[in-house]
Amino acid sequence: MIFPTRRKPSGDTPAAPTTENPVAPAAKPAAAPVVNIRDKRRDDYTELKVTLHQQLIDRINLAALDTMTRDQMQRDIGDIVQEMLKENNQALNANERKQLVEDILDELLGLGPLEPLLKDPSISDIMVNSATKVFVERGGRIVEVGTRFANDGHLLRIIGKIVSNVGRRVDESSPMVDARLPDGSRINAIIPPLAIDGPCLSIRKFPPSRTSIDKLVDYGSMTADCAAMLKAVVASRRNVIVSGGTGSGKTTMLNALSASIGSHERVVTIEDSAELQLQQSHVVRLETRPPNIEGRGEVNQRDLVKNALRMRPDRVILGEIRSGEAFDMLQAMNTGHDGSMTTLHANTPRDALSRLEQMIGMSGIDISPKSARAQIASAINVVLQLERLQDGSRRVTSVAEITGMEGEIILMQEIFKFVREGVDENGKVIGEMRPMGVRPKFMEVLKARGFDLPSTMFDPFRKKEGQP
């Protein structure tokens, strides 16, 4: 809690009671609107923190901070902050002063009010709707938190610090930006005049540890049989598309699948904002570039896919297909870059193929629908569908194989499917992933590459462990 500054009595104004004059008459309070004391203290604290931060920048040698540890900075800055508190007539106890120094260090070295949220492992998304409205996602649920910025200018400074670190900018001429934090967390910011209520910031946090397919099995995202098959599919260089809605875990799944890529293979990754962290050593990471202030110098995903094919990759991993790069990616999959993978937004495996066909049309290539579908059918082997369920859990809801074409129709068969059975009293979705009784056609390829999976894993009537 911040103690308000005491004003000296003047004129006929009655003096406030003090230890020297405990019986001094109190002034009659003026009528005032009802104020939430907790919010008032929080706003006062935020204002004080930002004020001291600005004053601190004028007093310290910023270059010297590079040679100091955080403990040293905390000790030295703590002394300066204590002096400034006296100058500003602010009285804080030891715990409040320690917290204030920590927060000022976060302002100075990090991202200010966002730092505690970024350090909280239970938070997966941070959504700043305005300087006074901040929401987070915990366990698949979105809740509001008490984090606040002093004003829009304070929030803009934090956004500017983020985007400048990756060589990007955000201003009235370029009011939208995609960026990333050093740990790979994805950032999107949009500011006025496009954002009516003030700057908005969205952060998709990168998990602190790599998520493996085995961990996804432990989380209940898929069954052990499905995981074993996917490991064999990736290791056997089958081309895979990961499909799903926003927040369904596509990038996490792509990272998990990439663990099955051989260490001897050369992999090129292409993304708008680099999020993939492959575990292999022979990886080249490419990232798009927006146009500069003059509208020049843009490098999009399609440019990078074309360039990647000249880099002698064994596999190309495209973070997400959005437009014309779909044609070039399919060409790569059809011309010796087996085992390539990508993601796209779609609600079902069949919708994913329809979206691919539409994006081929966005490439500007004059190609008939039948030829486009033939390219898709020959390039893609497996479509993996993900979904974020109503209880916040993320599941693999379908694993489908593309088996060819019949006329102008792409043939597809589901190998595994998540079947919902209902919702329990806590709102948790009840269901299980079941084999559909179909033996994949790629089983022969898997066997030839040393993966002899038991055919019983595709039997829908096989008894589970523990069943009589």
PDB file of N, CA and C in Angstrom, residues 375-427:
ATOM      1  N   GLN A 375      -2.141 -32.652 -57.486  1.00  0.00           N
ATOM      2  CA  GLN A 375      -0.917 -32.251 -56.778  1.00  0.00           C
ATOM      3  C   GLN A 375      -1.044 -32.543 -55.284  1.00  0.00           C
ATOM      4  N   ILE A 376      -2.206 -32.219 -54.720  1.00  0.00           N
ATOM      5  CA  ILE A 376      -2.431 -32.443 -53.286  1.00  0.00           C
ATOM      6  C   ILE A 376      -2.400 -33.929 -52.961  1.00  0.00           C
ATOM      7  N   ALA A 377      -3.103 -34.723 -53.773  1.00  0.00           N
ATOM      8  CA  ALA A 377      -3.212 -36.160 -53.511  1.00  0.00           C
ATOM      9  C   ALA A 377      -1.856 -36.853 -53.600  1.00  0.00           C
ATOM     10  N   SER A 378      -0.985 -36.391 -54.486  1.00  0.00           N
ATOM     11  CA  SER A 378       0.316 -37.043 -54.635  1.00  0.00           C
ATOM     12  C   SER A 378       1.336 -36.532 -53.627  1.00  0.00           C
ATOM     13  N   ALA A 379       1.109 -35.313 -53.088  1.00  0.00           N
ATOM     14  CA  ALA A 379       2.093 -34.724 -52.182  1.00  0.00           C
ATOM     15  C   ALA A 379       1.825 -35.072 -50.730  1.00  0.00           C
ATOM     16  N   ILE A 380       0.571 -35.023 -50.297  1.00  0.00           N
ATOM     17  CA  ILE A 380       0.243 -35.192 -48.879  1.00  0.00           C
ATOM     18  C   ILE A 380      -0.054 -36.656 -48.581  1.00  0.00           C
ATOM     19  N   ASN A 381       0.513 -37.157 -47.501  1.00  0.00           N
ATOM     20  CA  ASN A 381       0.250 -38.531 -47.073  1.00  0.00           C
ATOM     21  C   ASN A 381      -0.685 -38.610 -45.878  1.00  0.00           C
ATOM     22  N   VAL A 382      -0.482 -37.720 -44.894  1.00  0.00           N
ATOM     23  CA  VAL A 382      -1.247 -37.788 -43.650  1.00  0.00           C
ATOM     24  C   VAL A 382      -1.722 -36.388 -43.263  1.00  0.00           C
ATOM     25  N   VAL A 383      -2.982 -36.304 -42.845  1.00  0.00           N
ATOM     26  CA  VAL A 383      -3.541 -35.056 -42.295  1.00  0.00           C
ATOM     27  C   VAL A 383      -3.884 -35.316 -40.838  1.00  0.00           C
ATOM     28  N   LEU A 384      -3.301 -34.503 -39.975  1.00  0.00           N
ATOM     29  CA  LEU A 384      -3.490 -34.637 -38.533  1.00  0.00           C
ATOM     30  C   LEU A 384      -4.380 -33.478 -38.073  1.00  0.00           C
ATOM     31  N   GLN A 385      -5.557 -33.796 -37.533  1.00  0.00           N
ATOM     32  CA  GLN A 385      -6.517 -32.759 -37.116  1.00  0.00           C
ATOM     33  C   GLN A 385      -6.473 -32.569 -35.610  1.00  0.00           C
ATOM     34  N   LEU A 386      -6.309 -31.314 -35.176  1.00  0.00           N
ATOM     35  CA  LEU A 386      -6.301 -30.975 -33.759  1.00  0.00           C
ATOM     36  C   LEU A 386      -7.498 -30.092 -33.429  1.00  0.00           C
ATOM     37  N   GLU A 387      -7.930 -30.144 -32.179  1.00  0.00           N
ATOM     38  CA  GLU A 387      -9.058 -29.317 -31.760  1.00  0.00           C
ATOM     39  C   GLU A 387      -8.894 -28.940 -30.292  1.00  0.00           C
ATOM     40  N   ARG A 388      -9.255 -27.715 -30.009  1.00  0.00           N
ATOM     41  CA  ARG A 388      -9.316 -27.266 -28.615  1.00  0.00           C
ATOM     42  C   ARG A 388     -10.758 -27.422 -28.154  1.00  0.00           C
ATOM     43  N   LEU A 389     -10.982 -28.330 -27.219  1.00  0.00           N
ATOM     44  CA  LEU A 389     -12.335 -28.659 -26.790  1.00  0.00           C
ATOM     45  C   LEU A 389     -12.882 -27.600 -25.840  1.00  0.00           C
ATOM     46  N   GLN A 390     -14.175 -27.710 -25.526  1.00  0.00           N
ATOM     47  CA  GLN A 390     -14.846 -26.706 -24.716  1.00  0.00           C
ATOM     48  C   GLN A 390     -14.314 -26.615 -23.296  1.00  0.00           C
ATOM     49  N   ASP A 391     -13.669 -27.674 -22.809  1.00  0.00           N
ATOM     50  CA  ASP A 391     -13.096 -27.639 -21.463  1.00  0.00           C
ATOM     51  C   ASP A 391     -11.666 -27.105 -21.453  1.00  0.00           C
ATOM     52  N   GLY A 392     -11.181 -26.659 -22.618  1.00  0.00           N
ATOM     53  CA  GLY A 392      -9.848 -26.093 -22.719  1.00  0.00           C
ATOM     54  C   GLY A 392      -8.762 -27.088 -23.088  1.00  0.00           C
ATOM     55  N   SER A 393      -9.073 -28.378 -23.080  1.00  0.00           N
ATOM     56  CA  SER A 393      -8.069 -29.385 -23.432  1.00  0.00           C
ATOM     57  C   SER A 393      -7.862 -29.406 -24.942  1.00  0.00           C
ATOM     58  N   ARG A 394      -6.660 -29.804 -25.330  1.00  0.00           N
ATOM     59  CA  ARG A 394      -6.318 -29.889 -26.755  1.00  0.00           C
ATOM     60  C   ARG A 394      -6.135 -31.357 -27.118  1.00  0.00           C
ATOM     61  N   ARG A 395      -6.816 -31.786 -28.139  1.00  0.00           N
ATOM     62  CA  ARG A 395      -6.815 -33.210 -28.510  1.00  0.00           C
ATOM     63  C   ARG A 395      -6.543 -33.389 -30.001  1.00  0.00           C
ATOM     64  N   VAL A 396      -5.956 -34.523 -30.314  1.00  0.00           N
ATOM     65  CA  VAL A 396      -5.922 -34.987 -31.704  1.00  0.00           C
ATOM     66  C   VAL A 396      -7.278 -35.628 -31.967  1.00  0.00           C
ATOM     67  N   THR A 397      -8.067 -35.051 -32.852  1.00  0.00           N
ATOM     68  CA  THR A 397      -9.422 -35.555 -33.086  1.00  0.00           C
ATOM     69  C   THR A 397      -9.520 -36.452 -34.312  1.00  0.00           C
ATOM     70  N   SER A 398      -8.496 -36.419 -35.170  1.00  0.00           N
ATOM     71  CA  SER A 398      -8.550 -37.279 -36.355  1.00  0.00           C
ATOM     72  C   SER A 398      -7.158 -37.427 -36.950  1.00  0.00           C
ATOM     73  N   VAL A 399      -6.849 -38.639 -37.398  1.00  0.00           N
ATOM     74  CA  VAL A 399      -5.650 -38.903 -38.193  1.00  0.00           C
ATOM     75  C   VAL A 399      -6.125 -39.573 -39.472  1.00  0.00           C
ATOM     76  N   ALA A 400      -5.930 -38.894 -40.600  1.00  0.00           N
ATOM     77  CA  ALA A 400      -6.456 -39.388 -41.878  1.00  0.00           C
ATOM     78  C   ALA A 400      -5.333 -39.570 -42.880  1.00  0.00           C
ATOM     79  N   GLU A 401      -5.507 -40.563 -43.737  1.00  0.00           N
ATOM     80  CA  GLU A 401      -4.544 -40.848 -44.793  1.00  0.00           C
ATOM     81  C   GLU A 401      -5.159 -40.508 -46.148  1.00  0.00           C
ATOM     82  N   ILE A 402      -4.386 -39.859 -47.003  1.00  0.00           N
ATOM     83  CA  ILE A 402      -4.818 -39.608 -48.377  1.00  0.00           C
ATOM     84  C   ILE A 402      -4.334 -40.782 -49.224  1.00  0.00           C
ATOM     85  N   THR A 403      -5.261 -41.435 -49.901  1.00  0.00           N
ATOM     86  CA  THR A 403      -4.932 -42.670 -50.615  1.00  0.00           C
ATOM     87  C   THR A 403      -4.891 -42.522 -52.128  1.00  0.00           C
ATOM     88  N   GLY A 404      -5.218 -41.353 -52.664  1.00  0.00           N
ATOM     89  CA  GLY A 404      -5.199 -41.173 -54.110  1.00  0.00           C
ATOM     90  C   GLY A 404      -6.396 -40.382 -54.593  1.00  0.00           C
ATOM     91  N   MET A 405      -6.764 -40.585 -55.858  1.00  0.00           N
ATOM     92  CA  MET A 405      -7.900 -39.875 -56.449  1.00  0.00           C
ATOM     93  C   MET A 405      -8.810 -40.851 -57.177  1.00  0.00           C
ATOM     94  N   GLU A 406     -10.063 -40.495 -57.220  1.00  0.00           N
ATOM     95  CA  GLU A 406     -11.048 -41.216 -58.014  1.00  0.00           C
ATOM     96  C   GLU A 406     -11.835 -40.168 -58.798  1.00  0.00           C
ATOM     97  N   GLY A 407     -11.556 -40.083 -60.079  1.00  0.00           N
ATOM     98  CA  GLY A 407     -12.138 -39.004 -60.873  1.00  0.00           C
ATOM     99  C   GLY A 407     -11.504 -37.682 -60.464  1.00  0.00           C
ATOM    100  N   GLU A 408     -12.318 -36.752 -59.958  1.00  0.00           N
ATOM    101  CA  GLU A 408     -11.810 -35.470 -59.480  1.00  0.00           C
ATOM    102  C   GLU A 408     -11.887 -35.360 -57.956  1.00  0.00           C
ATOM    103  N   ILE A 409     -12.127 -36.475 -57.284  1.00  0.00           N
ATOM    104  CA  ILE A 409     -12.274 -36.487 -55.832  1.00  0.00           C
ATOM    105  C   ILE A 409     -11.031 -37.074 -55.183  1.00  0.00           C
ATOM    106  N   ILE A 410     -10.501 -36.378 -54.185  1.00  0.00           N
ATOM    107  CA  ILE A 410      -9.373 -36.898 -53.406  1.00  0.00           C
ATOM    108  C   ILE A 410      -9.905 -37.912 -52.400  1.00  0.00           C
ATOM    109  N   LEU A 411      -9.347 -39.109 -52.424  1.00  0.00           N
ATOM    110  CA  LEU A 411      -9.777 -40.168 -51.521  1.00  0.00           C
ATOM    111  C   LEU A 411      -9.035 -40.065 -50.191  1.00  0.00           C
ATOM    112  N   MET A 412      -9.775 -40.227 -49.112  1.00  0.00           N
ATOM    113  CA  MET A 412      -9.210 -40.106 -47.769  1.00  0.00           C
ATOM    114  C   MET A 412      -9.857 -41.136 -46.856  1.00  0.00           C
ATOM    115  N   GLN A 413      -9.077 -41.692 -45.944  1.00  0.00           N
ATOM    116  CA  GLN A 413      -9.626 -42.632 -44.973  1.00  0.00           C
ATOM    117  C   GLN A 413      -9.099 -42.294 -43.581  1.00  0.00           C
ATOM    118  N   GLU A 414     -10.003 -42.313 -42.597  1.00  0.00           N
ATOM    119  CA  GLU A 414      -9.636 -42.022 -41.210  1.00  0.00           C
ATOM    120  C   GLU A 414      -9.031 -43.262 -40.561  1.00  0.00           C
ATOM    121  N   ILE A 415      -7.905 -43.063 -39.909  1.00  0.00           N
ATOM    122  CA  ILE A 415      -7.232 -44.167 -39.225  1.00  0.00           C
ATOM    123  C   ILE A 415      -7.584 -44.163 -37.739  1.00  0.00           C
ATOM    124  N   PHE A 416      -7.519 -42.982 -37.121  1.00  0.00           N
ATOM    125  CA  PHE A 416      -7.922 -42.809 -35.724  1.00  0.00           C
ATOM    126  C   PHE A 416      -8.888 -41.632 -35.652  1.00  0.00           C
ATOM    127  N   LYS A 417      -9.824 -41.709 -34.698  1.00  0.00           N
ATOM    128  CA  LYS A 417     -10.798 -40.632 -34.535  1.00  0.00           C
ATOM    129  C   LYS A 417     -11.160 -40.497 -33.062  1.00  0.00           C
ATOM    130  N   PHE A 418     -11.252 -39.254 -32.602  1.00  0.00           N
ATOM    131  CA  PHE A 418     -11.685 -39.003 -31.221  1.00  0.00           C
ATOM    132  C   PHE A 418     -13.213 -38.969 -31.192  1.00  0.00           C
ATOM    133  N   VAL A 419     -13.781 -39.835 -30.388  1.00  0.00           N
ATOM    134  CA  VAL A 419     -15.242 -39.952 -30.285  1.00  0.00           C
ATOM    135  C   VAL A 419     -15.683 -39.373 -28.951  1.00  0.00           C
ATOM    136  N   ARG A 420     -16.514 -38.336 -28.984  1.00  0.00           N
ATOM    137  CA  ARG A 420     -17.028 -37.724 -27.745  1.00  0.00           C
ATOM    138  C   ARG A 420     -18.193 -38.540 -27.210  1.00  0.00           C
ATOM    139  N   GLU A 421     -18.219 -38.638 -25.888  1.00  0.00           N
ATOM    140  CA  GLU A 421     -19.299 -39.391 -25.241  1.00  0.00           C
ATOM    141  C   GLU A 421     -20.151 -38.521 -24.322  1.00  0.00           C
ATOM    142  N   GLY A 422     -19.710 -37.289 -24.051  1.00  0.00           N
ATOM    143  CA  GLY A 422     -20.482 -36.402 -23.194  1.00  0.00           C
ATOM    144  C   GLY A 422     -19.588 -35.481 -22.392  1.00  0.00           C
ATOM    145  N   VAL A 423     -20.179 -34.881 -21.358  1.00  0.00           N
ATOM    146  CA  VAL A 423     -19.462 -33.950 -20.485  1.00  0.00           C
ATOM    147  C   VAL A 423     -19.781 -34.311 -19.038  1.00  0.00           C
ATOM    148  N   ASP A 424     -18.759 -34.345 -18.160  1.00  0.00           N
ATOM    149  CA  ASP A 424     -19.009 -34.695 -16.763  1.00  0.00           C
ATOM    150  C   ASP A 424     -19.493 -33.477 -15.974  1.00  0.00           C
ATOM    151  N   GLU A 425     -19.711 -33.664 -14.676  1.00  0.00           N
ATOM    152  CA  GLU A 425     -20.280 -32.588 -13.854  1.00  0.00           C
ATOM    153  C   GLU A 425     -19.344 -31.399 -13.719  1.00  0.00           C
ATOM    154  N   ASN A 426     -18.053 -31.583 -13.989  1.00  0.00           N
ATOM    155  CA  ASN A 426     -17.090 -30.485 -13.916  1.00  0.00           C
ATOM    156  C   ASN A 426     -16.870 -29.797 -15.251  1.00  0.00           C
ATOM    157  N   GLY A 427     -17.648 -30.195 -16.258  1.00  0.00           N
ATOM    158  CA  GLY A 427     -17.514 -29.594 -17.579  1.00  0.00           C
ATOM    159  C   GLY A 427     -16.425 -30.194 -18.430  1.00  0.00           C
TER     160      GLY A 427
END
